[in-house]
XYZ file of C-alpha atoms in Angstrom:
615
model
C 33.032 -5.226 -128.722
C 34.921 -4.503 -125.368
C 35.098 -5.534 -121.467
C 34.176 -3.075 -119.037
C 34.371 -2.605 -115.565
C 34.045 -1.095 -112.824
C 33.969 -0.420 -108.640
C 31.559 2.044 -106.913
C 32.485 2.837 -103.038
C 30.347 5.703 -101.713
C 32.670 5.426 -98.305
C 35.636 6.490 -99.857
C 37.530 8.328 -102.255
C 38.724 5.516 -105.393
C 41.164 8.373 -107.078
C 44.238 6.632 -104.353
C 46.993 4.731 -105.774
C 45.833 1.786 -104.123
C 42.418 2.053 -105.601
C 43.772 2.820 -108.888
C 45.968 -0.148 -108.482
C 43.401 -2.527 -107.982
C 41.096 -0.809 -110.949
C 44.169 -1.422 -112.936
C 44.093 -4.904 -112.359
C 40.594 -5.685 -113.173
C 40.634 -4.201 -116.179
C 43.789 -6.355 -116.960
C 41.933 -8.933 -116.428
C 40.155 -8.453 -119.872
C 42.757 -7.947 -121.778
C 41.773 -10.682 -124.696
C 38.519 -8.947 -124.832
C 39.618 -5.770 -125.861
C 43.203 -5.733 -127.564
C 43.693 -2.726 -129.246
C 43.199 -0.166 -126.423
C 42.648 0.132 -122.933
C 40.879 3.382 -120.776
C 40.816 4.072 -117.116
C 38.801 6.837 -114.960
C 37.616 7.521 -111.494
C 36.211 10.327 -110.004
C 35.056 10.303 -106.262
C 33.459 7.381 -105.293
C 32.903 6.007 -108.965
C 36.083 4.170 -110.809
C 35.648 3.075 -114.576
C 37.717 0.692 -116.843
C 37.655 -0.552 -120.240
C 39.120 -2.676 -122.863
C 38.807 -2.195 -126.459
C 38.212 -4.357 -129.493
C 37.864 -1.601 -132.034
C 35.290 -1.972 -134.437
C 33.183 0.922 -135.614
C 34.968 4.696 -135.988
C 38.347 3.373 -134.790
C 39.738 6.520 -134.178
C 37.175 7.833 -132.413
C 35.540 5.562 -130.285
C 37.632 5.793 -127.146
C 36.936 4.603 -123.531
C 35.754 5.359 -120.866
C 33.512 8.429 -122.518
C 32.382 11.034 -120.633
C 30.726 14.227 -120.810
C 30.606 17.157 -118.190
C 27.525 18.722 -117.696
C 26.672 21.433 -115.004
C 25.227 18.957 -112.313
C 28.100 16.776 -112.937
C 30.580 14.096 -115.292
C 28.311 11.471 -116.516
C 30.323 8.670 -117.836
C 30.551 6.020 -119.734
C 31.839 1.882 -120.511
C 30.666 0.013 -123.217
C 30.716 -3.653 -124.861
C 28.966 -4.492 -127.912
C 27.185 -2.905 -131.022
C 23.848 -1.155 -131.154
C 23.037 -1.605 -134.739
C 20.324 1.479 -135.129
C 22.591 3.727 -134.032
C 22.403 5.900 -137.072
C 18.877 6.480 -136.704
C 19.428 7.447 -133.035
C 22.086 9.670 -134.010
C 20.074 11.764 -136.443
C 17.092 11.997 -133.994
C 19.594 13.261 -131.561
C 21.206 15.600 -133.544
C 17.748 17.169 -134.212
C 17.118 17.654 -130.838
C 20.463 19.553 -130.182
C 23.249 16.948 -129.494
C 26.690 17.356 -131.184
C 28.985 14.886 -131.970
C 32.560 14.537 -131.473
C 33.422 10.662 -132.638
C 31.344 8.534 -135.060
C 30.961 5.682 -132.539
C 27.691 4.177 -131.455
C 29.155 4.250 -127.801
C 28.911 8.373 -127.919
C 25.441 7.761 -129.868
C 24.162 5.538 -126.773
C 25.968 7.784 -123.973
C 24.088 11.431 -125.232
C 20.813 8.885 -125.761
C 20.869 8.474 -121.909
C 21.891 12.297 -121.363
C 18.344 12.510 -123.252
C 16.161 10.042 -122.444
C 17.565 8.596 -119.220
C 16.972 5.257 -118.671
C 14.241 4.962 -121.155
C 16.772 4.725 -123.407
C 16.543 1.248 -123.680
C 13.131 1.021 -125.009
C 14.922 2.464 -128.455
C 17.982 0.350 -128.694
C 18.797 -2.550 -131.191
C 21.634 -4.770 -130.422
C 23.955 -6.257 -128.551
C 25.299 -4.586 -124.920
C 26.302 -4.486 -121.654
C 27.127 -1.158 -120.705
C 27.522 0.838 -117.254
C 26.573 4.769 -116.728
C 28.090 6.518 -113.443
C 25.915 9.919 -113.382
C 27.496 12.011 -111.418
C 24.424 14.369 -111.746
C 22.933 12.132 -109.179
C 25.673 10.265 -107.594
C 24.542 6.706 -109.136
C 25.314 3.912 -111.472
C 23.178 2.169 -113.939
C 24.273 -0.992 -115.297
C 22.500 -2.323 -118.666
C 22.071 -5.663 -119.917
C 20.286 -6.456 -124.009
C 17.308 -7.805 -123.718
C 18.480 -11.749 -124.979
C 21.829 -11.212 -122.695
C 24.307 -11.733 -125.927
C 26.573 -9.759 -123.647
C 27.218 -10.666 -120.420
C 27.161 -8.690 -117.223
C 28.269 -9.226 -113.411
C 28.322 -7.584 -110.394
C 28.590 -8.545 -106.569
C 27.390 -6.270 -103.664
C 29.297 -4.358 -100.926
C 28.598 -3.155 -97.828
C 29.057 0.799 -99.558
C 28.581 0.048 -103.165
C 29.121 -2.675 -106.009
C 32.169 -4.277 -108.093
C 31.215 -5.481 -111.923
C 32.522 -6.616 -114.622
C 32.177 -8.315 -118.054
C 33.376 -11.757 -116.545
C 34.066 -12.685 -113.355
C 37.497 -12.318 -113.476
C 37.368 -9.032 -113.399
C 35.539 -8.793 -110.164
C 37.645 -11.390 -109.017
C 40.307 -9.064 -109.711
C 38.950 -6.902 -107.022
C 40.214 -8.389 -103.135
C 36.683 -7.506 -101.646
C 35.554 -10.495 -103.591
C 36.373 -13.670 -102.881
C 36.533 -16.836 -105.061
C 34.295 -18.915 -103.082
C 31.558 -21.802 -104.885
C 28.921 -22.956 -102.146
C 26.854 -26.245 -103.525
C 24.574 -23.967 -105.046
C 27.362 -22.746 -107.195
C 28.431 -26.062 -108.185
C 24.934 -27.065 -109.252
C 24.779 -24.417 -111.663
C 27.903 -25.886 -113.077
C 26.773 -29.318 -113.877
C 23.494 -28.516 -115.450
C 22.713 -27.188 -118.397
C 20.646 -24.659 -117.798
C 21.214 -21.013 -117.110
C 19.578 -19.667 -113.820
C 18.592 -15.893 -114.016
C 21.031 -13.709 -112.049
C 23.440 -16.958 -110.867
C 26.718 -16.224 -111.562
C 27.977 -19.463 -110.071
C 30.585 -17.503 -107.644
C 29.176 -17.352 -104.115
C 27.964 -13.476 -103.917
C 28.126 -12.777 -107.802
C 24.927 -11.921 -110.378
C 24.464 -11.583 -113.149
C 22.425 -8.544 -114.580
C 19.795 -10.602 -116.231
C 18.718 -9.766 -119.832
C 16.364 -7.198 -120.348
C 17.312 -5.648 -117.013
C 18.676 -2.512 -115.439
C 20.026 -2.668 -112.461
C 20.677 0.728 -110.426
C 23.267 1.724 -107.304
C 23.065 4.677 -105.110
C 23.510 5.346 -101.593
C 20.220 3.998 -100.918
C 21.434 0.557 -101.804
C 20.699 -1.562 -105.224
C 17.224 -1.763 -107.025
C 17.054 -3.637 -110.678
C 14.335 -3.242 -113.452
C 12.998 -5.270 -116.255
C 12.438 -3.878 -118.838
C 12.013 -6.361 -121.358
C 10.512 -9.443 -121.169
C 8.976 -12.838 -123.318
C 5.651 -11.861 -123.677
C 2.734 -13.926 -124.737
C 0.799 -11.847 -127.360
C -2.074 -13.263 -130.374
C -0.469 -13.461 -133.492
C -2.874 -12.431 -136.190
C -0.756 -13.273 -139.498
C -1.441 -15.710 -141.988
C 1.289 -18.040 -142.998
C 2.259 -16.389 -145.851
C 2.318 -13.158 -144.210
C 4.120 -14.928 -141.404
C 6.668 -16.051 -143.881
C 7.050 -13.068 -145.680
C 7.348 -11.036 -142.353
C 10.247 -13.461 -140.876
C 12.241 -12.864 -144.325
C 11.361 -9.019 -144.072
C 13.134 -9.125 -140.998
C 16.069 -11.363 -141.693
C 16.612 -8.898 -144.299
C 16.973 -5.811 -142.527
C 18.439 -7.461 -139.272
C 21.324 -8.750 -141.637
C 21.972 -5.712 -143.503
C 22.083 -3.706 -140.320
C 24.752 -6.604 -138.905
C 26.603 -6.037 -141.423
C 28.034 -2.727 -140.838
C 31.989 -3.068 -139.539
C 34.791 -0.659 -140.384
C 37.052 -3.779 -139.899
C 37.171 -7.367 -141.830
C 33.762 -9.199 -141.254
C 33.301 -12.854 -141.923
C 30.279 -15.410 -141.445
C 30.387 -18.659 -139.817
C 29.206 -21.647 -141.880
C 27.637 -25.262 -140.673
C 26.442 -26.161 -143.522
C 23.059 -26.565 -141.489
C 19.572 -24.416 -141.935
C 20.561 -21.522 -139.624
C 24.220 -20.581 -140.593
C 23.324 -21.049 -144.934
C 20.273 -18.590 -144.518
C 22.257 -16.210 -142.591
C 25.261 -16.492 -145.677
C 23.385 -16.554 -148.366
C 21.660 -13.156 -146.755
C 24.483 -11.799 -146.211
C 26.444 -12.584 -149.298
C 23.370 -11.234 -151.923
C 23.213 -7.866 -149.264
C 27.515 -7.306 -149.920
C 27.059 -8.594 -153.542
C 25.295 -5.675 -154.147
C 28.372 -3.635 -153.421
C 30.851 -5.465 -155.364
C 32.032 -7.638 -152.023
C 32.160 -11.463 -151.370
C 31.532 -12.155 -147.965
C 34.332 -14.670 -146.196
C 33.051 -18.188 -144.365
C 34.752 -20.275 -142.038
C 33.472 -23.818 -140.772
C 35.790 -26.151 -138.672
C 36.095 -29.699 -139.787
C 38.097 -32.933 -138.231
C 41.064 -34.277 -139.803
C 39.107 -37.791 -141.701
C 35.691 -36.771 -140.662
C 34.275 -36.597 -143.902
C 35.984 -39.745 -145.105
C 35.097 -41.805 -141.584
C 32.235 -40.543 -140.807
C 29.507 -42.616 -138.896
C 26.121 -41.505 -138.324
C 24.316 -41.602 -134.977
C 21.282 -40.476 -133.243
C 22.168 -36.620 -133.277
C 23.990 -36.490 -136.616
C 23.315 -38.558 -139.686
C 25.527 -36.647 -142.142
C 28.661 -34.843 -142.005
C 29.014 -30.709 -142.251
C 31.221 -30.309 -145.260
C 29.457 -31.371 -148.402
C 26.520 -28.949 -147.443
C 29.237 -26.438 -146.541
C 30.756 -26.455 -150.145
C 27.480 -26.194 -151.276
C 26.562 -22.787 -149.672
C 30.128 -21.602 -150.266
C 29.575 -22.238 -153.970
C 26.041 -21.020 -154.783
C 26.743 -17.662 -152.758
C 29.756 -17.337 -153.725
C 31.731 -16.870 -150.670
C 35.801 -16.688 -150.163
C 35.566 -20.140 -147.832
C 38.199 -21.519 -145.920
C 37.814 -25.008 -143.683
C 39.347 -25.213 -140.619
C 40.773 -28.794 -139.761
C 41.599 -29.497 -136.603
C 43.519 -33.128 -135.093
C 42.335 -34.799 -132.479
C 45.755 -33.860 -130.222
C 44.964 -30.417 -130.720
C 41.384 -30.778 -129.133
C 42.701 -32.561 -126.069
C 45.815 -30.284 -125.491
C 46.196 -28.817 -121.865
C 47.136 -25.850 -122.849
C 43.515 -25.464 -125.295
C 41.687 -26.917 -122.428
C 43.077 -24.025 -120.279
C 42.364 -21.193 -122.587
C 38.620 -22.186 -122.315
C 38.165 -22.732 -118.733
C 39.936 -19.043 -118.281
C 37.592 -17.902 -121.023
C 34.596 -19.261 -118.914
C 36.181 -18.618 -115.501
C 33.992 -22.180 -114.864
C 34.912 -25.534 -115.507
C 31.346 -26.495 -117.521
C 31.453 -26.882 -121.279
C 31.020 -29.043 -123.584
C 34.226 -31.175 -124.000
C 35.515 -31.013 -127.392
C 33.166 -29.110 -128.666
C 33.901 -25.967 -126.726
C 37.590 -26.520 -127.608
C 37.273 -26.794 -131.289
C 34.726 -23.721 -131.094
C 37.651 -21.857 -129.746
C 40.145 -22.854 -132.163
C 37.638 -22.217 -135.028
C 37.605 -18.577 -133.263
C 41.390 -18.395 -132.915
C 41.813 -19.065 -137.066
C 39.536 -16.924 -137.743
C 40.721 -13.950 -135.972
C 44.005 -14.530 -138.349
C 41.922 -13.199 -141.008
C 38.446 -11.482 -139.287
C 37.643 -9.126 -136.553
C 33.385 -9.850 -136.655
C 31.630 -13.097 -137.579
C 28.115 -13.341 -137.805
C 26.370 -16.589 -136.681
C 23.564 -18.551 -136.774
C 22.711 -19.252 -133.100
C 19.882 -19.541 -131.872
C 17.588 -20.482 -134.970
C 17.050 -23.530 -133.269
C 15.388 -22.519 -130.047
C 13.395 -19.374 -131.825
C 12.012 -21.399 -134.977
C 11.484 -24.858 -132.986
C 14.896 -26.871 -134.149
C 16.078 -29.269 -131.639
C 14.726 -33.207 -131.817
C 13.110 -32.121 -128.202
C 10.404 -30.106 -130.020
C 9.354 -33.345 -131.204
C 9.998 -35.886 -129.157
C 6.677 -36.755 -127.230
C 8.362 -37.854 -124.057
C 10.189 -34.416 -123.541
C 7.207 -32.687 -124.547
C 5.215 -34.729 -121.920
C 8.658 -35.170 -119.171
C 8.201 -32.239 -116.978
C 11.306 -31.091 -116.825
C 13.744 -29.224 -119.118
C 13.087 -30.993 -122.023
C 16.747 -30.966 -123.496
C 18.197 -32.615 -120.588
C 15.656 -35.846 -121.010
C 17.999 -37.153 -123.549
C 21.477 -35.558 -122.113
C 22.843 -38.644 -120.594
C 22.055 -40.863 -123.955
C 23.972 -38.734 -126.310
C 26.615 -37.036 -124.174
C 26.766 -38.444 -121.019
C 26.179 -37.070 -117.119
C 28.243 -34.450 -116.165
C 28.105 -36.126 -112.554
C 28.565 -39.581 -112.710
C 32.190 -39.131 -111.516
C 31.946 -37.168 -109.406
C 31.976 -38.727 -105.359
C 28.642 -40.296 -104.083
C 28.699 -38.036 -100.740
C 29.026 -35.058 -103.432
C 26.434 -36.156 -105.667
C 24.489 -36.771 -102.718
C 25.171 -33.053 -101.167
C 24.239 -31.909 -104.706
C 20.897 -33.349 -104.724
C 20.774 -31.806 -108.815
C 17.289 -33.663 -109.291
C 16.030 -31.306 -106.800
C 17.580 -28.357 -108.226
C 16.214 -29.082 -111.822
C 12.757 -29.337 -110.586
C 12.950 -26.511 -108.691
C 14.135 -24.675 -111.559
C 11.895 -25.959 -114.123
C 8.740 -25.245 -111.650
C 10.197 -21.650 -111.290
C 10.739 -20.921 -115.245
C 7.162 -22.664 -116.176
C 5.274 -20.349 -113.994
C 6.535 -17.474 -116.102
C 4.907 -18.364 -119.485
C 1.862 -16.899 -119.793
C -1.214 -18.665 -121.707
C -3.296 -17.173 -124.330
C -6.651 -17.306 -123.810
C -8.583 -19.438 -125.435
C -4.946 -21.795 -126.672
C -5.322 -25.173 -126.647
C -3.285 -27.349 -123.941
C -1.020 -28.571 -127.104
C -0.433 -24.834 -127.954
C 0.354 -23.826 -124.262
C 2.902 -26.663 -123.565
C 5.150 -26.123 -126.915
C 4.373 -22.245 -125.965
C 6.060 -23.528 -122.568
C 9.213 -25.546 -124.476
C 9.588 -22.875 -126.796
C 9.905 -19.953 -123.626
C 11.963 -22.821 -121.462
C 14.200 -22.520 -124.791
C 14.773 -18.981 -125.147
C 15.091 -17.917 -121.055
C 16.961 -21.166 -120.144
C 19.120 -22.796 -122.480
C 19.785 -20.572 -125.727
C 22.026 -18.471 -122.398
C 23.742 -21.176 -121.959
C 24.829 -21.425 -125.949
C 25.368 -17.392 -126.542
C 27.300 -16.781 -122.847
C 29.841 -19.881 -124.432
C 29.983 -18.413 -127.907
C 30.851 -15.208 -126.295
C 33.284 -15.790 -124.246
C 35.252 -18.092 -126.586
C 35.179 -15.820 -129.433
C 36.136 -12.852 -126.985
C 38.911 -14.737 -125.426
C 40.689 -14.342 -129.280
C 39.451 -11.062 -129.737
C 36.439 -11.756 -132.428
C 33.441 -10.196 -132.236
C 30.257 -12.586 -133.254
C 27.472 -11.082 -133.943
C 23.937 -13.386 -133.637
C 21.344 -11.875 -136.021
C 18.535 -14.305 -134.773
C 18.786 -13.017 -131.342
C 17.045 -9.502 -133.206
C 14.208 -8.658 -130.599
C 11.490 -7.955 -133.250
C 12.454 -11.282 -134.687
C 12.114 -13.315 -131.499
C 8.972 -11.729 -130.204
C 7.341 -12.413 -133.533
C 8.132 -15.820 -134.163
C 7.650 -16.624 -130.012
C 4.323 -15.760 -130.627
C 3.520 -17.706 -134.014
C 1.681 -21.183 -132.857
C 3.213 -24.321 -133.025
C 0.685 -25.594 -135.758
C 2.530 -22.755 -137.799
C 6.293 -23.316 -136.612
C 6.289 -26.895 -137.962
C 3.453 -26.445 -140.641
C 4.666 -28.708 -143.081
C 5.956 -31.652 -140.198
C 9.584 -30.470 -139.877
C 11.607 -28.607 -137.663
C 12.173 -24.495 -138.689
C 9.360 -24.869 -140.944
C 9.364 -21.088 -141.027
C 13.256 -20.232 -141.788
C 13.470 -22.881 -144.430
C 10.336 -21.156 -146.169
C 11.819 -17.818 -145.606
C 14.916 -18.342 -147.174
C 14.400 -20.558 -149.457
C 15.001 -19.244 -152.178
C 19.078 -18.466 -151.189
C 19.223 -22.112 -150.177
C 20.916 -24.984 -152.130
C 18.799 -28.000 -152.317
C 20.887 -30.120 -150.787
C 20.651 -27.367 -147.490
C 16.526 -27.013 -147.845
C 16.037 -30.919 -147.634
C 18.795 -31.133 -144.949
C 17.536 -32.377 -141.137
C 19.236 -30.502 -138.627
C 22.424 -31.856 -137.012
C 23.938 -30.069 -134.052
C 27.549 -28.331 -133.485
C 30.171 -31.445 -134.810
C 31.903 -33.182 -132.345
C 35.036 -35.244 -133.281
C 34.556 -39.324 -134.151
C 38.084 -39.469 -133.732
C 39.447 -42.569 -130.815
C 42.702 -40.450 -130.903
C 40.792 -37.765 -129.017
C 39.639 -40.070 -125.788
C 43.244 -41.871 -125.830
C 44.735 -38.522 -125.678
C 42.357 -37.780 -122.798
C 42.914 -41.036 -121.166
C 46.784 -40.667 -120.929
C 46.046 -36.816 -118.864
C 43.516 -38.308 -116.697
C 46.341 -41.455 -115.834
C 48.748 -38.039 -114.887
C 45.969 -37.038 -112.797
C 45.436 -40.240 -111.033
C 49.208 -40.134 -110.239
C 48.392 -36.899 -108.115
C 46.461 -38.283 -104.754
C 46.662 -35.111 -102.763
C 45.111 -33.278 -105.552
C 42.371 -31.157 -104.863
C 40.173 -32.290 -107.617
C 39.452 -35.553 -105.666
C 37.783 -33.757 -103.274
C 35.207 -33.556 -105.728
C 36.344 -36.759 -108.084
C 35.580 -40.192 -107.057
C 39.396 -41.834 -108.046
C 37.685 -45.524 -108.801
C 35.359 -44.169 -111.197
C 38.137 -42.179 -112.715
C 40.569 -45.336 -113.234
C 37.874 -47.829 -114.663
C 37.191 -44.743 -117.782
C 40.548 -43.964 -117.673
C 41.302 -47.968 -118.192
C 38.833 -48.449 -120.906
C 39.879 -50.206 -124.081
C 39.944 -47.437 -126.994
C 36.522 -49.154 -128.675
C 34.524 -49.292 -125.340
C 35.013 -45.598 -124.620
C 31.940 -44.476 -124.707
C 30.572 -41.066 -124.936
C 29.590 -41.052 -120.754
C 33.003 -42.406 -120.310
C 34.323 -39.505 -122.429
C 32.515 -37.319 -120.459
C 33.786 -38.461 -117.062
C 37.647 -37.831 -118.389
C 36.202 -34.570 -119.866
C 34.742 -33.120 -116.457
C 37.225 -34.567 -114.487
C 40.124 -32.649 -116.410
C 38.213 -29.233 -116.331
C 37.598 -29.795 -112.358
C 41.275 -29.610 -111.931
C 42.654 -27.474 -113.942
C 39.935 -25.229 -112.467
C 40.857 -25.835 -109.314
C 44.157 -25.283 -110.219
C 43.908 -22.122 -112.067
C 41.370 -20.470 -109.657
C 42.353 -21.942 -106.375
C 38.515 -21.763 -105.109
C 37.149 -22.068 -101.256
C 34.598 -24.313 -101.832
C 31.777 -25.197 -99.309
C 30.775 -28.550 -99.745
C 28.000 -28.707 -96.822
């Protein structure tokens, strides 16, 4: 796992000092992502840099990677894992390729010296990689085919700047920090937009997608995509062929030369994937390590609500037990979640100020503890959104609401990102526009079986809405806060065979026996405790604490003592004071929120000193 980056300028020459200087910088930029090495290289009009998080062949896998062949250098930055390498590597190496290194990163680069760009048709993983052939005086940027890795790049007049995050482009003077309204709408909803990148003249390479520059300007490709297909498979075939995967999808995970660890929820998704994964390294005398982040009191205060009617760690200590695992609970105090200095380490991880409150801080310092001891974690995102997990799938009104179904209930449970913000600014926004405009857009992708039945096709539809719209949102967080300490985590469910099967498995079969994951829980049950198989599924914990919103409270009242900030260009101050004024039991979780979004907004602001056009 790495950052790359990157600046093509087909007008001039980017071996200068200046250019070098500026190359230099960007890949600075990424640092945290890659800690144990760093790589430069330019040739011409092409300029490549890279930052390593060593994981496979440590001595050998080495960046930028290049190879000179008669027509030219063809070259090479890479982020992530492709987890068939070894197969790729043998058919290579029977169709003439040597090897210098043991990495997959030479395995992919000699894969494209054979196959081009049809490469990716045989790839298994996790990447984001970009290719400057010098053979033909172009660059090919590639994105997986779920986008676990993330990708940017921004247009110029003679070529194209990317990056693994924005900051690195940002890096780059030709491209300024600028958010128009459209950028800001992307912000406050919680859906991911192909291609935005929420910076005014930034993409992203969308999954699936390969996106090309040459001197005849910039052309992109898809080539993968959801597809609707018949699926022909009984239900215990369909069972047995979602555990036949699991298998092999963990077991090829697995593979690390460095300390590997899985994170633990004590829900469906995260047991399966330990219990898998402990029985796989049992067999060679290992116990695999867990990690699960807890509040200081939760257990003993907890309250039950609408999202979450038990608490994580009992069904946590039962997984750690039965499998066996070395386990180790994170606790975390509610003055730790609301410290400035946390808050700031995420917003610079997302280089945008929209997250998830405490939740996205505690998700970092559960990544932060467990870098102490791991380099790769393997989660259990995106169960949930593949296997049908969320209370959406079965809530009637959001199957029925015509619109994202997971924001129907948003403001009930956590609150609206935009209720503090200034009524001329909400206004300008117009966000109820933008949804529907968005939903109409991502509907009119699914395609309908013939012959499905209207119930089929419309959880078809909330199942692809899902999996292209929100499940981004999830894996573009996890990455960056897990990459901002340096830990690699690794999301077996997001396996491409696995998601195009179970995408195409009806509903009827999804939920077969009334529940949510009806599938997964099947699959595995048999590595399951009880206690985990009867469990209903409760989403990522978010502190009960009144500490936390006090602590919040008493920023916020520093931030009200600031009038000239910029933050209340954006901010309306009355709003701010009555949540800020709240007695401690009449906080409530859209009154959280407001301090929440209001606090990101200016340290944002502060950090990143945007232009932003309001109009």
């Amino acid at each position: 796992m790495c950052g790359i980056t990157g600046w093509v300028s087909f007008d001039r020459d980017l071996r200068t000092d200046a250019a070098a200087a500026t190359l230099e910088a960007m890949t600075g930029t990424m640092a945290c992502r890659g800690p144990d090495d760093r790589g430069v290289w330019a040739e011409g009009p092409a300029a490549l840099g890279h930052r390593r998080l060593a994981i496979i062949d440590l001595p050998g896998g080495r960046q930028p990677m290049t190879v000179e062949t008669a027509e030219g250098t063809v070259a090479l930055v890479y982020s992530g894992e492709t987890y068939n390498y070894t197969e790729l590597r043998g058919e290579l190496l029977a169709r003439g390729h040597r090897f210098t290194t043991e990495s997959d990163t030479e395995v992919v680069l000699r894969g494209y010296l054979e196959w081009g760009e049809a490469l990716t048709d045989r790839l298994n993983g996790m990447y984001a990689f970009a290719i400057w052939d010098g053979r033909h005086g172009r660059l090919v940027l590639i994105r997986d085919r779920m986008g676990v890795k993330p990708l940017y790049y921004s247009p110029t007049p003679d070529g194209v700047i990317f990056g693994s995050e924005p900051k690195a482009l940002l890096a780059n003077p030709l491209v300024r920090p600028r958010v128009t309204l459209d950028g800001l709408r992307e912000m406050l909803v919680l859906i991911k937009t192909p291609g935005h990148a929420v910076w005014d003249g930034m993409y992203e390479v969308e999954p699936g997608t390969v996106v090309t520059v040459d001197r005849d300007g910039l052309r992109r490709r898809v080539y993968w995509r959801l597809e609707t297909r018949p699926h022909t498979d009984d239900r215990e075939t369909t069972i047995a062929t979602v555990r036949s995967l699991l298998d092999d999808i963990v077991e090829r995970q697995l593979v690390s030369d460095v300390p590997r660890c899985v994170l633990l929820s004590g829900g469906l998704d995260s047991s399966a994937i330990t219990s898998l994964a402990a029985r796989r390294l049992a067999a060679s005398g290992e116990t695999v390590r867990t990690f699960a982040v807890d509040f200081v009191g939760r257990s003993e205060n907890f309250v039950a609500d609408a999202l979450r009617s038990t608490p994580d760690t009992p069904f946590v200590h039962d997984v750690a037990k039965l499998a066996g695992t070395e386990h180790r609970d994170i606790v975390l105090d509610p003055r730790t979640l609301a410290d400035p200095e946390v808050r700031a380490k995420v917003i610079r991880a997302r280089d945008i100020p929209a997250g998830l409150g405490d939740m996205d801080a505690s998700l970092y310092l559960l990544f932060r503890a467990i870098r102490e001891h791991s380099t790769v974690a393997l989660s259990g995102e995106s169960a949930d959104e593949i296997f049908g997990g969320y209370l959406q799938f079965f809530d009637e009104e959001a199957r029925q609401g015509g619109t994202f179904p997971w924001l129907l209930r948003q403001r009930d449970y956590f609150g609206d990102d935009a209720e503090v913000l200034r009524d001329d600014v909400r206004e300008a926004l117009d966000l109820d526009t933008y949804v529907r405009d968005g939903y109409a857009e991502a509907v009119a992708a699914v395609r309908r079986l013939d012959g499905e039945s209207d119930f089929e096709y419309r959880m078809r539809t909330i199942c692809h809405l899902h999996l292209t719209r929100f499940v981004r949102v999830l894996l573009d967080r996890k990455d960056r806060a897990s990459m901002a300490v340096g830990l690699e985590v690794r999301v077996p469910f997001c396996d491409h065979r696995l998601v195009e099967y179970v995408y195409n498995t009806p509903w009827a079969m999804k939920s077969f026996d009334g529940r949510e994951k009806s599938l997964l829980r099947e699959a595995t049950a048999d590595v399951l405790p009880r206690s985990v198989y009867e469990r209903t599924k409760s989403p990522y914990p978010s502190t009960q604490d009144p500490d936390y919103a006090v602590a919040l409270q008493e920023q916020v009242k520093d931030l009200l003592a600031l009038p000239s900030h910029r933050v209340f260009d954006l901010v309306d101050r009355a709003r701010l004071e009555r949540a800020a004024a709240r007695d401690t039991p009449q906080i409530t979780s859209a009154s959280r929120r407001s301090l929440e979004r209001a606090l990101d907004l200016a340290l944002w602001l502060d950090m990143y000193d945007p232009e932003l056009v309001l109009e």
